[in-house]
Short mmCIF file of C-alpha atoms in Angstrom, two decimals:
data_model
loop_
_atom_site.label_atom_id
_atom_site.label_comp_id
_atom_site.label_asym_id
_atom_site.label_seq_id
_atom_site.Cartn_x
_atom_site.Cartn_y
_atom_site.Cartn_z
CA MET Z 1 137.98 99.12 71.88
CA PRO Z 2 134.65 100.76 70.29
CA PRO Z 3 134.86 104.84 70.90
CA PRO Z 4 133.19 106.16 74.03
CA LYS Z 5 128.78 106.46 73.71
CA ILE Z 6 127.79 109.53 74.43
CA ARG Z 7 125.24 109.48 77.02
CA LYS Z 8 122.87 112.29 78.71
CA LEU Z 9 121.34 111.70 82.28
CA ALA Z 10 118.92 113.70 84.40
CA ILE Z 11 119.30 113.88 88.16
CA MET Z 12 116.13 114.86 89.14
CA GLY Z 13 114.53 115.60 92.80
CA PHE Z 14 112.65 117.42 95.29
CA ARG Z 15 115.27 120.70 96.66
CA SER Z 16 118.08 119.79 99.54
CA VAL Z 17 118.31 115.89 98.51
CA GLY Z 18 121.75 115.76 97.31
CA LYS Z 19 121.52 116.14 93.94
CA SER Z 20 124.07 118.55 93.18
CA SER Z 21 126.28 116.30 96.34
CA LEU Z 22 125.90 113.03 94.46
CA THR Z 23 126.63 114.39 90.97
CA ILE Z 24 129.82 116.34 92.16
CA GLN Z 25 130.67 113.27 94.27
CA PHE Z 26 130.82 110.98 91.46
CA VAL Z 27 132.72 113.75 88.67
CA GLU Z 28 135.05 115.87 90.66
CA HIS Z 29 135.25 112.94 93.67
CA GLN Z 30 134.93 115.55 96.40
CA PHE Z 31 131.59 116.33 98.95
CA VAL Z 32 130.48 119.95 98.71
CA ASP Z 33 129.50 120.67 102.75
CA ALA Z 34 127.85 124.33 101.92
CA TYR Z 35 124.30 123.95 99.90
CA ASP Z 36 123.90 126.44 97.24
CA PRO Z 37 120.35 125.92 95.48
CA THR Z 38 121.14 124.71 92.11
CA ILE Z 39 119.64 126.23 89.02
CA GLU Z 40 121.18 124.10 86.48
CA ASN Z 41 124.52 122.72 85.42
CA THR Z 42 125.79 120.05 83.65
CA PHE Z 43 128.12 117.90 84.11
CA GLU Z 44 130.60 115.36 81.56
CA LYS Z 45 132.65 112.56 82.82
CA ILE Z 46 134.42 109.16 80.84
CA ILE Z 47 133.34 106.17 82.66
CA LYS Z 48 134.13 102.57 81.70
CA VAL Z 49 131.15 100.43 82.13
CA GLY Z 50 132.40 96.63 81.06
CA ASN Z 51 134.62 96.73 77.80
CA GLN Z 52 132.97 99.92 76.89
CA GLU Z 53 133.48 103.45 77.62
CA PHE Z 54 130.54 106.41 77.81
CA ASN Z 55 130.82 109.80 77.63
CA ILE Z 56 128.26 110.85 79.90
CA LYS Z 57 126.64 114.29 79.99
CA ILE Z 58 125.02 114.61 83.51
CA VAL Z 59 122.12 117.32 83.79
CA ASP Z 60 121.68 118.33 87.12
CA THR Z 61 118.83 119.83 87.65
CA ALA Z 62 117.60 122.49 90.03
CA GLY Z 63 115.27 120.95 92.59
CA GLN Z 64 111.51 119.88 91.63
CA ASP Z 65 108.38 120.52 93.36
CA GLU Z 66 104.99 119.39 93.19
CA TYR Z 67 104.01 122.80 91.26
CA SER Z 68 107.04 122.70 89.08
CA ILE Z 69 106.36 122.22 85.50
CA PHE Z 70 108.39 119.71 83.83
CA PRO Z 71 110.95 121.06 82.34
CA GLN Z 72 110.47 120.33 78.31
CA SER Z 73 113.91 120.12 77.73
CA LEU Z 74 114.46 116.84 79.67
CA SER Z 75 112.32 115.31 77.82
CA VAL Z 76 114.21 115.59 74.27
CA GLY Z 77 117.45 113.81 74.02
CA ILE Z 78 117.79 112.51 77.99
CA ASN Z 79 118.64 109.08 77.80
CA GLY Z 80 118.30 107.83 81.55
CA PHE Z 81 117.35 109.64 84.54
CA VAL Z 82 118.32 109.27 88.44
CA LEU Z 83 115.38 110.14 90.53
CA VAL Z 84 116.64 111.47 94.19
CA TYR Z 85 114.45 111.60 97.53
CA SER Z 86 116.44 111.85 100.96
CA VAL Z 87 115.94 109.07 103.46
CA THR Z 88 115.24 111.64 105.77
CA SER Z 89 112.56 113.53 104.28
CA GLN Z 90 108.92 112.03 103.83
CA LYS Z 91 108.40 115.16 101.41
CA SER Z 92 111.12 114.56 99.10
CA PHE Z 93 109.85 110.79 98.84
CA GLU Z 94 106.23 111.88 97.73
CA ILE Z 95 107.55 114.37 95.34
CA VAL Z 96 109.74 111.95 94.00
CA GLN Z 97 106.58 109.98 93.11
CA ILE Z 98 105.38 113.34 91.46
CA ILE Z 99 108.26 114.01 89.46
CA HIS Z 100 108.33 110.56 88.39
CA GLU Z 101 104.38 110.95 87.24
CA LYS Z 102 105.33 113.97 85.45
CA LEU Z 103 108.21 112.39 83.60
CA LEU Z 104 106.28 109.52 82.09
CA ASP Z 105 103.39 111.74 81.36
CA THR Z 106 106.02 114.38 79.05
CA ILE Z 107 107.92 111.47 77.44
CA GLY Z 108 105.28 109.39 76.65
CA LYS Z 109 107.01 106.32 77.11
CA VAL Z 110 106.16 103.18 79.50
CA THR Z 111 109.81 101.88 79.94
CA VAL Z 112 112.40 104.73 80.68
CA PRO Z 113 115.70 104.17 82.43
CA ILE Z 114 115.04 105.12 86.02
CA VAL Z 115 117.45 104.54 88.87
CA LEU Z 116 115.58 105.72 92.41
CA VAL Z 117 117.97 107.11 94.55
CA GLY Z 118 117.78 106.87 98.77
CA ASN Z 119 120.38 109.05 99.11
CA LYS Z 120 121.94 110.73 102.99
CA ILE Z 121 122.07 107.11 104.31
CA ASP Z 122 124.54 108.34 106.53
CA LEU Z 123 121.68 110.01 108.65
CA VAL Z 124 120.96 107.06 110.23
CA ASN Z 125 119.59 108.60 113.44
CA ASP Z 126 117.56 110.83 110.91
CA ARG Z 127 115.73 107.93 108.72
CA ILE Z 128 112.30 108.20 108.09
CA ILE Z 129 111.89 106.36 104.84
CA THR Z 130 113.24 102.70 104.86
CA THR Z 131 114.88 100.77 102.20
CA GLN Z 132 111.48 98.56 102.30
CA MET Z 133 109.83 101.48 101.13
CA GLY Z 134 112.25 102.74 98.49
CA ARG Z 135 112.52 99.27 96.88
CA ASP Z 136 108.85 99.14 97.09
CA LEU Z 137 108.29 102.18 95.27
CA ALA Z 138 111.27 101.10 92.75
CA ASN Z 139 109.60 97.86 92.20
CA SER Z 140 106.37 99.81 91.50
CA TRP Z 141 108.12 101.60 88.56
CA ASN Z 142 110.24 98.92 87.26
CA ALA Z 143 113.35 100.68 88.17
CA ALA Z 144 116.20 100.05 89.53
CA PHE Z 145 116.64 101.00 93.53
CA ILE Z 146 119.94 102.20 95.24
CA GLU Z 147 120.81 103.60 98.66
CA SER Z 148 123.49 105.64 98.95
CA SER Z 149 125.34 108.58 100.78
CA ALA Z 150 127.27 111.45 99.10
CA LYS Z 151 128.74 112.85 102.08
CA LYS Z 152 130.24 109.08 102.24
CA ASN Z 153 130.73 108.43 98.73
CA GLU Z 154 128.71 105.16 99.34
CA MET Z 155 127.20 103.62 96.16
CA VAL Z 156 127.73 106.89 94.21
CA GLU Z 157 129.56 105.28 91.55
CA THR Z 158 127.21 102.38 91.03
CA ILE Z 159 124.10 104.74 90.49
CA PHE Z 160 126.00 105.99 86.90
CA LYS Z 161 126.36 103.26 86.21
CA ALA Z 162 123.06 101.18 87.13
CA VAL Z 163 121.64 103.87 85.06
CA LEU Z 164 123.95 103.41 82.04
CA GLU Z 165 123.37 99.61 81.91
CA LEU Z 166 119.57 100.58 82.10
CA ILE Z 167 120.00 102.38 79.12
CA GLU Z 168 121.78 100.18 76.74
CA ARG Z 169 119.65 97.48 78.10
CA ASN Z 170 116.56 99.21 77.32
CA ASP Z 171 118.50 100.16 73.31
CA GLY Z 172 119.29 96.07 73.19
CA THR Z 173 122.99 96.90 73.56
CA SER Z 174 123.88 95.99 77.11
CA PRO Z 175 127.44 96.09 78.18
CA LYS Z 176 129.39 93.14 79.10
CA THR Z 177 130.10 94.18 82.70
CA ASP Z 178 133.48 93.02 84.35
CA LYS Z 179 131.47 91.99 87.75
CA ASP Z 180 127.90 92.17 88.61
CA CYS Z 181 126.43 95.26 89.86
CA THR Z 182 124.67 95.18 93.41
CA ILE Z 183 121.56 97.06 93.94
CA LEU Z 184 120.17 97.25 96.85
#
């Protein structure tokens, strides 16, 4: 088996959308209920996608808003991005679009491996953003789209596998997967 490929991902979105919850659920298999605003953390995990192992470093960013300056550190050395909004927040859906624009402006590339994530699908009665709205936005970006629940660990691993597959496809070295990845 080939040695693990090193990939660096950034997870971004408005505050309180569940970026840290998704990351911690993926890396440590636990849901953190208490909200403690993140400054910026980096997590690391080895994951196998198809026949390839990846050593992924996940930069869990502080919550962005429409006024925050896009950190220059996130435009260098990052292989792929996970942009998260909460399906219960119109504001977070608007902010993720602003983050996407800033991301493309800062990086200067048209094609960037991005997975758009609608998180908190377990809050069915509080949903404001429909699946179709998220899917339409992702399609307009040529990005993958996944809805998830960090709390219930629904589709969490799929998010990170999907961004790795996009990175590899972008690099022209797409791994052979054991099974198809289902993206909502």
